[in-house]
mmCIF file of N, CA and C in Angstrom:
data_model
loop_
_atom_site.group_PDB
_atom_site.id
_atom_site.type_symbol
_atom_site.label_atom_id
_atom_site.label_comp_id
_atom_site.label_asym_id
_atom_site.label_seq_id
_atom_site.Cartn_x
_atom_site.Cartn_y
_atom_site.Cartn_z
ATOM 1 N N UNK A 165 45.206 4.941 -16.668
ATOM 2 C CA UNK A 165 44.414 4.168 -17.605
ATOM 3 C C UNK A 165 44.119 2.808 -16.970
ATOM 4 N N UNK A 166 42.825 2.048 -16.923
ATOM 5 C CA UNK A 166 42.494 1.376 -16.571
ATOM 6 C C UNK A 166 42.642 -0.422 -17.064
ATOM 7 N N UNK A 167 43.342 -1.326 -16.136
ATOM 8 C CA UNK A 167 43.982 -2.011 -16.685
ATOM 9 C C UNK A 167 42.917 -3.169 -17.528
ATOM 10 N N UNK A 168 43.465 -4.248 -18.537
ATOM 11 C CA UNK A 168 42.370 -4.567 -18.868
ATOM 12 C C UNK A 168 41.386 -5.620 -18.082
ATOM 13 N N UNK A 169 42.213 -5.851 -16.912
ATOM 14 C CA UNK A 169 41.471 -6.724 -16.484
ATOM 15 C C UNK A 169 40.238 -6.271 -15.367
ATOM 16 N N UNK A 170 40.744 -4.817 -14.759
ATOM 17 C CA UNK A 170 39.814 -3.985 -14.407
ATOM 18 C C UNK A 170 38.327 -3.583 -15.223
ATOM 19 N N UNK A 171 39.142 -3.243 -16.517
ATOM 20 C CA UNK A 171 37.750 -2.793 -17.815
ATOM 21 C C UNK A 171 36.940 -4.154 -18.185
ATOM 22 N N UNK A 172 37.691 -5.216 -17.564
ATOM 23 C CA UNK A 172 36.791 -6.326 -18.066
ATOM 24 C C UNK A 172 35.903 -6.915 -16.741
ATOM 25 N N UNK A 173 36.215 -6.104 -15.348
ATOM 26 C CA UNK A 173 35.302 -6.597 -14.306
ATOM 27 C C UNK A 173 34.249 -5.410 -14.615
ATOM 28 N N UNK A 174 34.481 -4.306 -14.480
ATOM 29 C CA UNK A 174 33.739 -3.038 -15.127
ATOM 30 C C UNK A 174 32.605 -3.716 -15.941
ATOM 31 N N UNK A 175 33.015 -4.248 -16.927
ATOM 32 C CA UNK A 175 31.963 -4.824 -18.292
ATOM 33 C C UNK A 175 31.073 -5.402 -18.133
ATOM 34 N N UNK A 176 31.661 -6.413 -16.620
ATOM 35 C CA UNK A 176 30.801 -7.315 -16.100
ATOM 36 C C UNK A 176 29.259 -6.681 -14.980
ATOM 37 N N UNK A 177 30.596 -5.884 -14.356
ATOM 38 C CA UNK A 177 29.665 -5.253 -13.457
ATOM 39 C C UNK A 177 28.181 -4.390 -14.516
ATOM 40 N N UNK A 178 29.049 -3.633 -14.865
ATOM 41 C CA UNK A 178 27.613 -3.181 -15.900
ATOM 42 C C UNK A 178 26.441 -3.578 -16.100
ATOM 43 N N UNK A 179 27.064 -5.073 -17.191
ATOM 44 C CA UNK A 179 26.577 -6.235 -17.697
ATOM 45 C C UNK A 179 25.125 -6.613 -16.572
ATOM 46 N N UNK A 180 25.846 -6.969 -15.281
ATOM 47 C CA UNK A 180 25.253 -7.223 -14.319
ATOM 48 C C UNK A 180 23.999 -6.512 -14.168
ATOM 49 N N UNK A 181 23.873 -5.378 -13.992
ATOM 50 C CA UNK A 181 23.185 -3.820 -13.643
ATOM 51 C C UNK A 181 22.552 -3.568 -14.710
ATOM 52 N N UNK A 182 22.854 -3.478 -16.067
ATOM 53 C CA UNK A 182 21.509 -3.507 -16.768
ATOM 54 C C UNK A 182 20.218 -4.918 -16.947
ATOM 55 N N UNK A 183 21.653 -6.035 -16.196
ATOM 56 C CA UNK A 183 20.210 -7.604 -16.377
ATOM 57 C C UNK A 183 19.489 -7.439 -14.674
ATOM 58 N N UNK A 184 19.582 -6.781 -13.890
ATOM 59 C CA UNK A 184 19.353 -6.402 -12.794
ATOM 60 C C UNK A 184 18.202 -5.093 -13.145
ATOM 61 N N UNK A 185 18.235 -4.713 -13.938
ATOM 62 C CA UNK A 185 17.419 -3.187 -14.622
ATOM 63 C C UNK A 185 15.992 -3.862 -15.330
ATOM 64 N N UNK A 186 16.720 -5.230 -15.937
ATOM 65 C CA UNK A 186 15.608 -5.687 -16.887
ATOM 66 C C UNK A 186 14.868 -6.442 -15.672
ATOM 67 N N UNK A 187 15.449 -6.896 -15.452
ATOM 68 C CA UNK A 187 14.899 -7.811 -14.151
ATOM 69 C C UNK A 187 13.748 -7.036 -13.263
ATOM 70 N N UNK A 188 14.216 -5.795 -12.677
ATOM 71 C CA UNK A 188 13.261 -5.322 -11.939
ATOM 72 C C UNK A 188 12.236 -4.584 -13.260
ATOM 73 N N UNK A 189 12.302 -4.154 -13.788
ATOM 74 C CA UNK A 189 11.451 -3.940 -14.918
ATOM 75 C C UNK A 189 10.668 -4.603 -15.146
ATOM 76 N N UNK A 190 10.256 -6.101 -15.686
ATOM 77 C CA UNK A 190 9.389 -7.213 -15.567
ATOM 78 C C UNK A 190 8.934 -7.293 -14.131
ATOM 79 N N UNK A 191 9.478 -7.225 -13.062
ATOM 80 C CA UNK A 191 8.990 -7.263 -11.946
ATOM 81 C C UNK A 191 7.468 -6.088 -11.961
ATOM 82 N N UNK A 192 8.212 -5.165 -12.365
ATOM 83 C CA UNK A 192 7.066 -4.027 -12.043
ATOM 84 C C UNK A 192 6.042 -4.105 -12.495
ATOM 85 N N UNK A 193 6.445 -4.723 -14.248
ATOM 86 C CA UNK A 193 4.967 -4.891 -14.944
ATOM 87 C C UNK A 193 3.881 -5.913 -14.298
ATOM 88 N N UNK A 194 4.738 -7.101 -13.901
ATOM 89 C CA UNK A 194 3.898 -7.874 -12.979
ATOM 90 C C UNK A 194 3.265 -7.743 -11.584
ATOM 91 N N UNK A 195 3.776 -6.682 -11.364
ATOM 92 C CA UNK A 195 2.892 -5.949 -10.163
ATOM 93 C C UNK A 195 1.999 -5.141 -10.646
ATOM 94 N N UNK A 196 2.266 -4.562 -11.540
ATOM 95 C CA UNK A 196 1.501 -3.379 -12.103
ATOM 96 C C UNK A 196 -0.183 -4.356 -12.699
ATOM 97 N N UNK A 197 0.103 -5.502 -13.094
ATOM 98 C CA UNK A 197 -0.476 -6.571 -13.908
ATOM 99 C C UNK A 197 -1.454 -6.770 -12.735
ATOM 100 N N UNK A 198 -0.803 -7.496 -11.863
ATOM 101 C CA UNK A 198 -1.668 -8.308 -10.378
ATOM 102 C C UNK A 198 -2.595 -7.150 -9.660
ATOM 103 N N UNK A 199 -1.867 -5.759 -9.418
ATOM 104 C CA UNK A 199 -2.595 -4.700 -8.819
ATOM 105 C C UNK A 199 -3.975 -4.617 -10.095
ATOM 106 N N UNK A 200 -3.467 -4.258 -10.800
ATOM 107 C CA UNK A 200 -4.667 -4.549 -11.762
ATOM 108 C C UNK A 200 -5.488 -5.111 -11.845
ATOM 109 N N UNK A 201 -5.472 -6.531 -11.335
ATOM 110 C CA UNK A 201 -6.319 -7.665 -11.421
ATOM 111 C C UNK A 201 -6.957 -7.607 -10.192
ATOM 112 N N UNK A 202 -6.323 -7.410 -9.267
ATOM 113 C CA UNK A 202 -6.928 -7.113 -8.076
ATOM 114 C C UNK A 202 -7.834 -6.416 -7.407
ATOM 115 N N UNK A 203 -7.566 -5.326 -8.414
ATOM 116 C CA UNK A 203 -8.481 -3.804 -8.074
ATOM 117 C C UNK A 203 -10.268 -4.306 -8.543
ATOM 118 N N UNK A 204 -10.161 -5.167 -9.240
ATOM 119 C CA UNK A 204 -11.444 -5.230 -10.022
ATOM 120 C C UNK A 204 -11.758 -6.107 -8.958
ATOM 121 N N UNK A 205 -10.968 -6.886 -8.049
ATOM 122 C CA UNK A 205 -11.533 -8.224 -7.301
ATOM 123 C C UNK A 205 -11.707 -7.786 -5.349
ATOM 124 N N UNK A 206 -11.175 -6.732 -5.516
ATOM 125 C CA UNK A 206 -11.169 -6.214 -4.265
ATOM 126 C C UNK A 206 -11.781 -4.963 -3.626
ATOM 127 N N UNK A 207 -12.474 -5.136 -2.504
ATOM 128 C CA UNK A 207 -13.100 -3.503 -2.384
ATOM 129 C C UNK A 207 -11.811 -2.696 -1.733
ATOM 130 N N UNK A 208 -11.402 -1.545 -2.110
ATOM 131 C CA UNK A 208 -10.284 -0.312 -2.056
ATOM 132 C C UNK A 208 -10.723 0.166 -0.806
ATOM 133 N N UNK A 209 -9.483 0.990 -0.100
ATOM 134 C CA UNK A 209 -9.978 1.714 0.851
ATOM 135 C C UNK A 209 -10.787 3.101 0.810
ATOM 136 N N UNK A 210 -10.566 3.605 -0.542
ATOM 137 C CA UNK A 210 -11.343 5.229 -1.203
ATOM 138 C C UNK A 210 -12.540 4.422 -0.778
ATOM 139 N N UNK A 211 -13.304 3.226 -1.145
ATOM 140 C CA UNK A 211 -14.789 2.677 -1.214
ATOM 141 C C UNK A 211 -15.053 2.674 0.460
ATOM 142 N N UNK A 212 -14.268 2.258 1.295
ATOM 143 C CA UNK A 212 -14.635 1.603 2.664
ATOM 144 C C UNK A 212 -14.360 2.978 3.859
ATOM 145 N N UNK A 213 -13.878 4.347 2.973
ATOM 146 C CA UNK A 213 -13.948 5.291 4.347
ATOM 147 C C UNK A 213 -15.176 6.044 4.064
ATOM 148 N N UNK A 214 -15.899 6.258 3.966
ATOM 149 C CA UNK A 214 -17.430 7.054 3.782
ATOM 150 C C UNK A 214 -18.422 5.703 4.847
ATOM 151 N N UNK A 215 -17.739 4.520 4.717
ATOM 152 C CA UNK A 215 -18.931 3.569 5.912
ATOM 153 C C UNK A 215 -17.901 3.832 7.086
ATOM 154 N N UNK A 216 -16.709 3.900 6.716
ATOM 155 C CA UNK A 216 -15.794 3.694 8.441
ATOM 156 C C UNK A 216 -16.301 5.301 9.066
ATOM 157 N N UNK A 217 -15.950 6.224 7.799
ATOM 158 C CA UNK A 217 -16.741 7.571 8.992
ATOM 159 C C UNK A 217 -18.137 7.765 8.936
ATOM 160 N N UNK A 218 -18.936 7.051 9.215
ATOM 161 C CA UNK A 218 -19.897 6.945 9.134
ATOM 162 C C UNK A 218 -20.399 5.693 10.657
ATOM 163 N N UNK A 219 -19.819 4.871 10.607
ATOM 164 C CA UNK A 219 -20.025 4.028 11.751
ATOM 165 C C UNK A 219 -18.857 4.666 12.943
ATOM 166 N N UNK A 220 -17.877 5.490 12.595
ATOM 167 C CA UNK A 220 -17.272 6.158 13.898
ATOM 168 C C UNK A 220 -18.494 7.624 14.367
ATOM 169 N N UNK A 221 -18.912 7.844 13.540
ATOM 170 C CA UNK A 221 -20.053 9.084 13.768
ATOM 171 C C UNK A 221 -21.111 8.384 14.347
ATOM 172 N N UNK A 222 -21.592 7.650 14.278
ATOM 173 C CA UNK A 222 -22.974 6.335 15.276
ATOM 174 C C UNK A 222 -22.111 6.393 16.427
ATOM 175 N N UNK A 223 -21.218 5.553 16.637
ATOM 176 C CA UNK A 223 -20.083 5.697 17.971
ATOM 177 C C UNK A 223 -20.047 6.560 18.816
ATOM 178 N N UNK A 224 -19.420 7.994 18.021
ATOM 179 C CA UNK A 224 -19.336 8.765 19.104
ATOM 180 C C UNK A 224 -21.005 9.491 19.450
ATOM 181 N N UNK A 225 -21.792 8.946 18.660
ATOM 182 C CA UNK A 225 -23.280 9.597 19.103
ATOM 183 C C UNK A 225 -23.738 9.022 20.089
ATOM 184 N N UNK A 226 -23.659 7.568 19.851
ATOM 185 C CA UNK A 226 -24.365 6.817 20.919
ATOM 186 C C UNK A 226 -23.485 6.556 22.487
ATOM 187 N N UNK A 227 -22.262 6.908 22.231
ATOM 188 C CA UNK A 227 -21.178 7.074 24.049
ATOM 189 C C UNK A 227 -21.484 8.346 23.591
ATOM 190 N N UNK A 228 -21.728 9.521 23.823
ATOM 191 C CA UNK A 228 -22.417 10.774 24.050
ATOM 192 C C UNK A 228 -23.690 10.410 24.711
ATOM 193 N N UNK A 229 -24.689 9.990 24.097
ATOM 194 C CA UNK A 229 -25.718 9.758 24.200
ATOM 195 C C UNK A 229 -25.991 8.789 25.880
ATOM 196 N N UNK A 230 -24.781 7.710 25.907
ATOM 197 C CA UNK A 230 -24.909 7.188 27.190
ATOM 198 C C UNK A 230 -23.750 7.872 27.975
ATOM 199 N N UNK A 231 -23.304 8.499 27.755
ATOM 200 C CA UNK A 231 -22.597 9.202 28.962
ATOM 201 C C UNK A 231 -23.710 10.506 29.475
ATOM 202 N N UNK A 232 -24.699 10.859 28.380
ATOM 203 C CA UNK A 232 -25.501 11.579 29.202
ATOM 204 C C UNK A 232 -26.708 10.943 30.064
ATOM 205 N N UNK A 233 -26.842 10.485 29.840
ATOM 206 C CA UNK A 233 -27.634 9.312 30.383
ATOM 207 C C UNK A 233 -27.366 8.705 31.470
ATOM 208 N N UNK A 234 -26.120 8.425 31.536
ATOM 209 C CA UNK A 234 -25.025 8.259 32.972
ATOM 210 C C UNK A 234 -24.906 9.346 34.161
ATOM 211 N N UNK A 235 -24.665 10.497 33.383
ATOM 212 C CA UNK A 235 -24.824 11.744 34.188
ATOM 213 C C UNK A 235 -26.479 12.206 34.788
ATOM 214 N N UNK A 236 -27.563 11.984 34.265
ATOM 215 C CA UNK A 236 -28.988 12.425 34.719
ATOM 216 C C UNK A 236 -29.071 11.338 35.711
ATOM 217 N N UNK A 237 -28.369 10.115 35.752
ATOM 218 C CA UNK A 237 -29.057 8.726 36.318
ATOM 219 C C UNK A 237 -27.758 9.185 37.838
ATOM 220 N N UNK A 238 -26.959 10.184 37.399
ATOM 221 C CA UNK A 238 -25.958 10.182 38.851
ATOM 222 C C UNK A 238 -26.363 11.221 39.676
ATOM 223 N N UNK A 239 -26.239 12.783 38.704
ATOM 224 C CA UNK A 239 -27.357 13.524 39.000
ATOM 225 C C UNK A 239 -28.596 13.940 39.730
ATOM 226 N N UNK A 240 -29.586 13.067 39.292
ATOM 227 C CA UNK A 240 -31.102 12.743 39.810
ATOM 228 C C UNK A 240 -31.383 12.456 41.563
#
């Protein structure tokens, strides 16, 4: 059986761990809050990959395009 001065660090510890529970809890909402606020103020990456694959597709067209170009001009 647990002595009382053990059951009374126990109590504490607890104590501790659920204000540690609440604690990160408010934390989250306030992230949850700011991401929120943010989303409306920021362009996302879902929005910015349809231009990124889109300007890597120009890229590899145009080094295609001069590597053949390289080759007829070595070629010739």
């Amino acid at each position: 059986m647990p002595t009382p001065t053990l059951s009374m660090e126990i109590g504490k510890l607890m104590a501790s761990v659920a204000l540690l529970q609440q604690q990160l809890s408010d934390i989250k909402q306030q992230v949850d809050t700011l991401y929120a606020n943010l989303k409306h103020e920021f362009v996302l990456r879902s929005e910015i990959t349809p231009i990124k694959n889109l300007i890597g597709l120009i890229v590899a067209t145009t080094g295609t395009a001069l590597a053949m170009a390289l080759l007829n001009l070595i070629l010739k």
